[in-house]
mmCIF file of C-alpha atoms in Angstrom:
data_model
loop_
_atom_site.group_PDB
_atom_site.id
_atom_site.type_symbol
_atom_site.label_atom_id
_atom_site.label_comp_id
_atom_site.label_asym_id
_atom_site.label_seq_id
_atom_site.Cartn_x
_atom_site.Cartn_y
_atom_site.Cartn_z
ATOM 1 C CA UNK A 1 -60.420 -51.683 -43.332
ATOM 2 C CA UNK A 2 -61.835 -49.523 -46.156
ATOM 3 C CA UNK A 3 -59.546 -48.529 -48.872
ATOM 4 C CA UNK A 4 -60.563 -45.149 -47.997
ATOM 5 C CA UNK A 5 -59.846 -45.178 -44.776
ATOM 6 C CA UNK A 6 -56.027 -46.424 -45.535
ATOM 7 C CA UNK A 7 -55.852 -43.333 -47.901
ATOM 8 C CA UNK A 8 -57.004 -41.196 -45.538
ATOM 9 C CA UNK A 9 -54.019 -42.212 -42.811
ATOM 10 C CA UNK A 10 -51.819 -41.514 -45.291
ATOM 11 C CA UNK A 11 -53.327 -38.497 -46.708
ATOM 12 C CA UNK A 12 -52.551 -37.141 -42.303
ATOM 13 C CA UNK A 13 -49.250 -37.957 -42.887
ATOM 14 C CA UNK A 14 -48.969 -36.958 -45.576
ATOM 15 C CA UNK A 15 -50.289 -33.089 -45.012
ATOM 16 C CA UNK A 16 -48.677 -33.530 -41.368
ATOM 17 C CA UNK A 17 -51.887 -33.565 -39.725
ATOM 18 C CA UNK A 18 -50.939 -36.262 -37.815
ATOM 19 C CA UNK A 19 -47.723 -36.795 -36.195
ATOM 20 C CA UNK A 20 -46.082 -39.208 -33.684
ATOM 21 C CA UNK A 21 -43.327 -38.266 -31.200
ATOM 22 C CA UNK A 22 -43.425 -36.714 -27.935
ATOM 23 C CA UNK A 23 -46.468 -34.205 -27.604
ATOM 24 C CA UNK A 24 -48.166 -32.572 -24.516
ATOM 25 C CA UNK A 25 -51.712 -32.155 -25.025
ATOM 26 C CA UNK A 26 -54.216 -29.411 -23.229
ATOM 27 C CA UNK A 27 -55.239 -31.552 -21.245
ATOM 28 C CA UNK A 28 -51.807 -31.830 -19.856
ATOM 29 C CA UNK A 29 -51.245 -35.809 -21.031
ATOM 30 C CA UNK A 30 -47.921 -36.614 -22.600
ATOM 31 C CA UNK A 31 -48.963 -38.495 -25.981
ATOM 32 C CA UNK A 32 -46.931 -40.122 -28.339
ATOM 33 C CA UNK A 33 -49.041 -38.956 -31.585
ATOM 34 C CA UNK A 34 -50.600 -35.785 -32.230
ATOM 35 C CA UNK A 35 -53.328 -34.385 -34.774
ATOM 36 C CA UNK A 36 -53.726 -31.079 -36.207
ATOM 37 C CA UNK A 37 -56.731 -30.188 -39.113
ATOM 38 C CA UNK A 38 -54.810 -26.867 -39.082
ATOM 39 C CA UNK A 39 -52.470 -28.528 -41.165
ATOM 40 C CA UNK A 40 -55.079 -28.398 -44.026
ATOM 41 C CA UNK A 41 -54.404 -25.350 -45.263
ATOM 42 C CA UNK A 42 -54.198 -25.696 -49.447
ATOM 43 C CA UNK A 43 -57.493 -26.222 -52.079
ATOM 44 C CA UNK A 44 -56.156 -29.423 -53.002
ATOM 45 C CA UNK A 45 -56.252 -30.973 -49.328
ATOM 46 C CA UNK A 46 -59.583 -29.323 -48.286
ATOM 47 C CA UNK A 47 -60.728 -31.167 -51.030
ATOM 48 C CA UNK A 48 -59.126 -34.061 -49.952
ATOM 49 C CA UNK A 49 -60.316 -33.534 -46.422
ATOM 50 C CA UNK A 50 -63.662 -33.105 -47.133
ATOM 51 C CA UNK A 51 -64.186 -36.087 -49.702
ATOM 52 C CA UNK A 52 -63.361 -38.091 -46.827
ATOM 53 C CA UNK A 53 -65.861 -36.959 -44.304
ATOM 54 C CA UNK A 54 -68.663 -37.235 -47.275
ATOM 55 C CA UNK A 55 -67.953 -40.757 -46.996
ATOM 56 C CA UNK A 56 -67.745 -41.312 -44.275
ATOM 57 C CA UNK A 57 -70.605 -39.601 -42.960
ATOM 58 C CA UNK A 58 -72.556 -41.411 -46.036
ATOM 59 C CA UNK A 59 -71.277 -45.063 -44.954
ATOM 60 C CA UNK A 60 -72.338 -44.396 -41.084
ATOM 61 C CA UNK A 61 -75.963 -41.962 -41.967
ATOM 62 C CA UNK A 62 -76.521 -42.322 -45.275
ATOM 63 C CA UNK A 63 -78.538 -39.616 -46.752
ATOM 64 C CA UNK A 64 -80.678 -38.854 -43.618
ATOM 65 C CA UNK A 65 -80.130 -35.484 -42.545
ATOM 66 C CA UNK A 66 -79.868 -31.964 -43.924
ATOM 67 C CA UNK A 67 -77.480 -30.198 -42.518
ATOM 68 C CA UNK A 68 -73.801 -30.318 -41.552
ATOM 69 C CA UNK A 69 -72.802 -27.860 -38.720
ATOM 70 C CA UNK A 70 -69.249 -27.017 -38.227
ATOM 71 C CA UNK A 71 -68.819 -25.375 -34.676
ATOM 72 C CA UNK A 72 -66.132 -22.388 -35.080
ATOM 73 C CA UNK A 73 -63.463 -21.963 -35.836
ATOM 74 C CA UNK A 74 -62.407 -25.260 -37.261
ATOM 75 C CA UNK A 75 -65.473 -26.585 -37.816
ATOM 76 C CA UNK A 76 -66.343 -23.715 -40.530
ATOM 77 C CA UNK A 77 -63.917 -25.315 -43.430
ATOM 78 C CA UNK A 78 -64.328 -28.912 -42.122
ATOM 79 C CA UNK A 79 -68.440 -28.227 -42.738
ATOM 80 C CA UNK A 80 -67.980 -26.124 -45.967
ATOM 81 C CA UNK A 81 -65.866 -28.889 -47.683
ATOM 82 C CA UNK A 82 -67.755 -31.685 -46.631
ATOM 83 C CA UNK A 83 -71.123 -30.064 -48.282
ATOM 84 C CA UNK A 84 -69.518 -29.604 -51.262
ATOM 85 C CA UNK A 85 -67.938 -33.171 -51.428
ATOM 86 C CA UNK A 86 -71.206 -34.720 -50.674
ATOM 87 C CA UNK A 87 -72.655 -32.805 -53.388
ATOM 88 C CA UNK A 88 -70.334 -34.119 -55.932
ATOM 89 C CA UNK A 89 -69.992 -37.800 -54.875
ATOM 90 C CA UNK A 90 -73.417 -38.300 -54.057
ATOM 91 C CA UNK A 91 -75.758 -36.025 -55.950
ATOM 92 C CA UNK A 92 -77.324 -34.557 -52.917
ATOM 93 C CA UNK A 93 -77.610 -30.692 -51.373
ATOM 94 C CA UNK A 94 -77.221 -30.568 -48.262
ATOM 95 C CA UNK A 95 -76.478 -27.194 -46.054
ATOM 96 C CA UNK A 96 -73.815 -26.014 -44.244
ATOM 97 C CA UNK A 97 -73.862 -24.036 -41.412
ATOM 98 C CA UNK A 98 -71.425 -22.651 -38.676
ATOM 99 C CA UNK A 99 -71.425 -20.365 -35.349
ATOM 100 C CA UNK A 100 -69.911 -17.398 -34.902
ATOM 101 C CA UNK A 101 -67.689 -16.759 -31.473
ATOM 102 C CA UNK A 102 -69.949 -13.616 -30.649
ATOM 103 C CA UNK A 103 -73.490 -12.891 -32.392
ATOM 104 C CA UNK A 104 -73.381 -10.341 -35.485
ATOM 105 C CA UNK A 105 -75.840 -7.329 -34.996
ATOM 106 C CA UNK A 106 -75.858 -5.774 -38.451
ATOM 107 C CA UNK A 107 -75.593 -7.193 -42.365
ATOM 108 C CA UNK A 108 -75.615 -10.513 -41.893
ATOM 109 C CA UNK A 109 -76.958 -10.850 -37.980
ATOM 110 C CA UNK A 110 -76.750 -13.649 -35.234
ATOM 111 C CA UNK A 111 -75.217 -16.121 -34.358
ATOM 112 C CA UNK A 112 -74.681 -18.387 -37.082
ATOM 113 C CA UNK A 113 -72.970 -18.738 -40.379
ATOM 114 C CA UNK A 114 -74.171 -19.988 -43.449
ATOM 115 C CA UNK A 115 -77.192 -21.656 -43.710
ATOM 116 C CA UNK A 116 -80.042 -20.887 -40.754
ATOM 117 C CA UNK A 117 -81.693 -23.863 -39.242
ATOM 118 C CA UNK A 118 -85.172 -24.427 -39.429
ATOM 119 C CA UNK A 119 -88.128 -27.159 -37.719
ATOM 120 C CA UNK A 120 -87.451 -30.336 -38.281
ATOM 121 C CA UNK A 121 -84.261 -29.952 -40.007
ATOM 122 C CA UNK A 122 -81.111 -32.948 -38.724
ATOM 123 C CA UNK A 123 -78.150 -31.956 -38.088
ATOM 124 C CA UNK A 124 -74.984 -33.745 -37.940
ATOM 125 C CA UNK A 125 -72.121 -32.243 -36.647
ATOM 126 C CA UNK A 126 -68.572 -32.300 -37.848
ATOM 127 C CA UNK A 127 -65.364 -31.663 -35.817
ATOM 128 C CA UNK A 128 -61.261 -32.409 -36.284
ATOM 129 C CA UNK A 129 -60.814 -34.424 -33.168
ATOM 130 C CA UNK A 130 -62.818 -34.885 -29.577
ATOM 131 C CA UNK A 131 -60.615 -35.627 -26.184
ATOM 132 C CA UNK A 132 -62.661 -33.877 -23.817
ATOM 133 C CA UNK A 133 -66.268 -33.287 -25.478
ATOM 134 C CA UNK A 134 -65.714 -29.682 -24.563
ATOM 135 C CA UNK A 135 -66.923 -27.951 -28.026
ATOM 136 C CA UNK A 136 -70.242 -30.475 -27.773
ATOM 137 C CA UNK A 137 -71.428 -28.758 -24.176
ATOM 138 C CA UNK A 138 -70.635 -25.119 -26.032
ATOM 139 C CA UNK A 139 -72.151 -26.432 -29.449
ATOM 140 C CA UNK A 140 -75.305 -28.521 -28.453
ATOM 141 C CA UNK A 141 -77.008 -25.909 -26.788
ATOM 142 C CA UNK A 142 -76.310 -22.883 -29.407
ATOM 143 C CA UNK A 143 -77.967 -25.758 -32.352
ATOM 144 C CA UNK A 144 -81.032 -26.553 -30.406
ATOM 145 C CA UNK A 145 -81.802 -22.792 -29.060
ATOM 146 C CA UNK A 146 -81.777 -22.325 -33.265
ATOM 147 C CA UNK A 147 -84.804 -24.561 -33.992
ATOM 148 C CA UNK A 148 -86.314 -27.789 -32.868
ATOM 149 C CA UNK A 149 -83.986 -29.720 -34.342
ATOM 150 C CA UNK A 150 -82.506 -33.104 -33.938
ATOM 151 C CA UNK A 151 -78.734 -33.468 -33.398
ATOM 152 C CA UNK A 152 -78.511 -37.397 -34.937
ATOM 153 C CA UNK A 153 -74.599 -37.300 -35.157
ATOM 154 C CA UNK A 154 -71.512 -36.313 -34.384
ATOM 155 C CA UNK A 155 -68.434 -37.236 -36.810
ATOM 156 C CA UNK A 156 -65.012 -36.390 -36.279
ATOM 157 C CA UNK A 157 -61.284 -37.129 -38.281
ATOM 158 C CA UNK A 158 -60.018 -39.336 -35.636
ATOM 159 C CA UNK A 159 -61.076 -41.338 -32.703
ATOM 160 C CA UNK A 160 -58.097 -41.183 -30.259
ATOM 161 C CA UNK A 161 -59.763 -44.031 -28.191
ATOM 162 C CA UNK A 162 -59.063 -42.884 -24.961
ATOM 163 C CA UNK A 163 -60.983 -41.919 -21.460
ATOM 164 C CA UNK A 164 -62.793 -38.617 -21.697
ATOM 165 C CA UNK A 165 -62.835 -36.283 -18.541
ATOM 166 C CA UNK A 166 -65.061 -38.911 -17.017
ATOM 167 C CA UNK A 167 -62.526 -41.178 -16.657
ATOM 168 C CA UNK A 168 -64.370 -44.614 -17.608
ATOM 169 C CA UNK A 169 -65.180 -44.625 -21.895
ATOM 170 C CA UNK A 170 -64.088 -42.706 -24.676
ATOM 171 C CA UNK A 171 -64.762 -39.081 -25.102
ATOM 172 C CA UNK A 172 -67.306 -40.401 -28.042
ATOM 173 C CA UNK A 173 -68.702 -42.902 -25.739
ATOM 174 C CA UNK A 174 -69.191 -40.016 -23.527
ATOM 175 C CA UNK A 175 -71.247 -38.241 -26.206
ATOM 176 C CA UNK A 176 -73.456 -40.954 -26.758
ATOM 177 C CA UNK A 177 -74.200 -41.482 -23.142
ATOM 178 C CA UNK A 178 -74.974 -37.526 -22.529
ATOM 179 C CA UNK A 179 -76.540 -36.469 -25.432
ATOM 180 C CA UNK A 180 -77.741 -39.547 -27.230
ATOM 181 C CA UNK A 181 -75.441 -38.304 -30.308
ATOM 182 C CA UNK A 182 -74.441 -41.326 -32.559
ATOM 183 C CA UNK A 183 -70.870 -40.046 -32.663
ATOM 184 C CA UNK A 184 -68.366 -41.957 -35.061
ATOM 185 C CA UNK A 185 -64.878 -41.266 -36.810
ATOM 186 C CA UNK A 186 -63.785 -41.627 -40.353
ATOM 187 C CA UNK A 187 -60.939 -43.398 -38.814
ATOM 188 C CA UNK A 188 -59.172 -44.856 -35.107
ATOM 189 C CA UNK A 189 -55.836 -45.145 -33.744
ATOM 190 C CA UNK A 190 -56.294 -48.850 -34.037
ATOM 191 C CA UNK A 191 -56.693 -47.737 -37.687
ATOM 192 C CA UNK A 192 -53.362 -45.881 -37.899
ATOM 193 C CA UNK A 193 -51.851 -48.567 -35.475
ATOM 194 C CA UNK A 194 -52.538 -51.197 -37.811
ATOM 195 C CA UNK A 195 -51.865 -49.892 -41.086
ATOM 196 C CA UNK A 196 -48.558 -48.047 -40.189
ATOM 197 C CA UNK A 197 -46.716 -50.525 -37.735
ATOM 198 C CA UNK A 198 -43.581 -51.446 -39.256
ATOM 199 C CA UNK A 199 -44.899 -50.797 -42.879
ATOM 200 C CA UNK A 200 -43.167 -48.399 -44.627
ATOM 201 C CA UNK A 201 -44.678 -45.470 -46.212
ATOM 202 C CA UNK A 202 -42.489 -43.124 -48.503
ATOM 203 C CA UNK A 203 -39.616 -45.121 -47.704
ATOM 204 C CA UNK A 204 -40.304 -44.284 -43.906
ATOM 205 C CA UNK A 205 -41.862 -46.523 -41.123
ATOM 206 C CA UNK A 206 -43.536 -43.701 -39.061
ATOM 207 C CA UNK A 207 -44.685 -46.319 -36.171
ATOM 208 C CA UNK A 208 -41.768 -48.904 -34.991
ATOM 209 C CA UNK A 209 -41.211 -51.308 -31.868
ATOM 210 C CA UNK A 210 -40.154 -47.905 -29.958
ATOM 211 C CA UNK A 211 -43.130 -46.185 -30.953
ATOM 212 C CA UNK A 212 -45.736 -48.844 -30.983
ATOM 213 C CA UNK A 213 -44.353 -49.246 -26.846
ATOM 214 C CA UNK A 214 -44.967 -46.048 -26.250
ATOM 215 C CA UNK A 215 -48.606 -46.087 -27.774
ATOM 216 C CA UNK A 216 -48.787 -49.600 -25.659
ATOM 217 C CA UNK A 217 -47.709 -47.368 -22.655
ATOM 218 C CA UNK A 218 -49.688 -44.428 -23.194
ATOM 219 C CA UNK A 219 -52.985 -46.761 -23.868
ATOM 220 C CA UNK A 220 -52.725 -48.470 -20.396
ATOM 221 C CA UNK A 221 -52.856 -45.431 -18.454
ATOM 222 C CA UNK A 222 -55.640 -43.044 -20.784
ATOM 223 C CA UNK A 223 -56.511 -45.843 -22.962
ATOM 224 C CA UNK A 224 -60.911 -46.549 -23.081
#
């Protein structure tokens, strides 16, 4: 594994982005980990955060696209840090841009934030965490009633690597299959699994026996 992508667990512990215990999700499953970007809320860890999606998205597209959408509302940071990381560790503009909930009709009109999107322009898109590929079906159709675009990824904090409301692959896999959306993460469970299990942190060991059965338990039911 990447050294960044070790950091990077530790950085969601750290910030408490990421926690492990008893959780019930929205869609009503009882998970033994959680993850929160809300938890980013200081300069220091939006910078964080978005150095970590620059390279991320830089390993997985490399310099191939133009713009980096962030669907609202936490989507609007996660794109705004991101530009300005990739700007600084790899020399190279690209835009930022974001939708609004409801379409602006004066000032600053329409729909979207930030940069407009043009013909021709790709897009990648940047979210916290996908379970159910809900935000995609709201978000793909706002991007390509913008412009003729192309949507050539989708990259979020965490793959959870479990079955998406179709009940057979991940929620990523899912993506890929619908929309043709290379979607990746800067990091997986099996990431988190294997760099936190029975290795302390801090002085703490965040995932022991009890906790790596319960992820065991959890995976064979929801598990992709």
């Amino acid at each position: 594994m990447e050294q960044y992508k070790q950091e990077f667990i530790e950085f969601m512990v750290d910030s408490q982005a990421l926690k492990f215990g008893e959780f019930t999700l929205k869609s009503g499953r009882k998970s033994p980990f959680f993850m929160n970007a809300g938890s980013y809320v200081t300069g220091a860890q939006l910078r964080k955060l978005g150095e970590y999606y620059a390279r991320a998205i830089h390993d997985r597209y490399g310099d191939d696209f133009d713009v980096l959408f962030g669907p609202a509302y936490k989507g609007i940071p996660l794109s705004v840090a991101a530009a300005i990381a990739y700007s600084g560790l790899y020399g190279r503009e690209v835009r930022y841009c974001s939708n609004r909930k409801e379409a602006k009709d004066h000032g600053d009109a329409g729909i979207l934030l930030g940069s407009g999107l043009k013909d021709g322009d790709r897009v990648i898109i940047i979210e916290d965490v996908t379970t159910s590929g809900k935000s995609i079906e709201e978000t793909y159709p706002i991007i390509k009633a913008q412009a003729r675009v192309e949507i050539v990824g989708l990259m979020v904090s965490l793959n959870r690597m479990e079955k998406g409301p179709g009940g057979k692959m991940s929620a990523l896999a899912e993506i890929r299959e619908k929309y043709g959306i290379e979607a990746h993460a800067i990091i997986t469970m099996q990431d988190v699994t294997e760099h936190l299990y029975n290795k302390p942190y801090k002085g703490q060991v965040y995932i022991d026996d009890e906790l790596k059965a319960a992820l065991d338990e959890y995976y064979k039911v929801y598990g992709a």
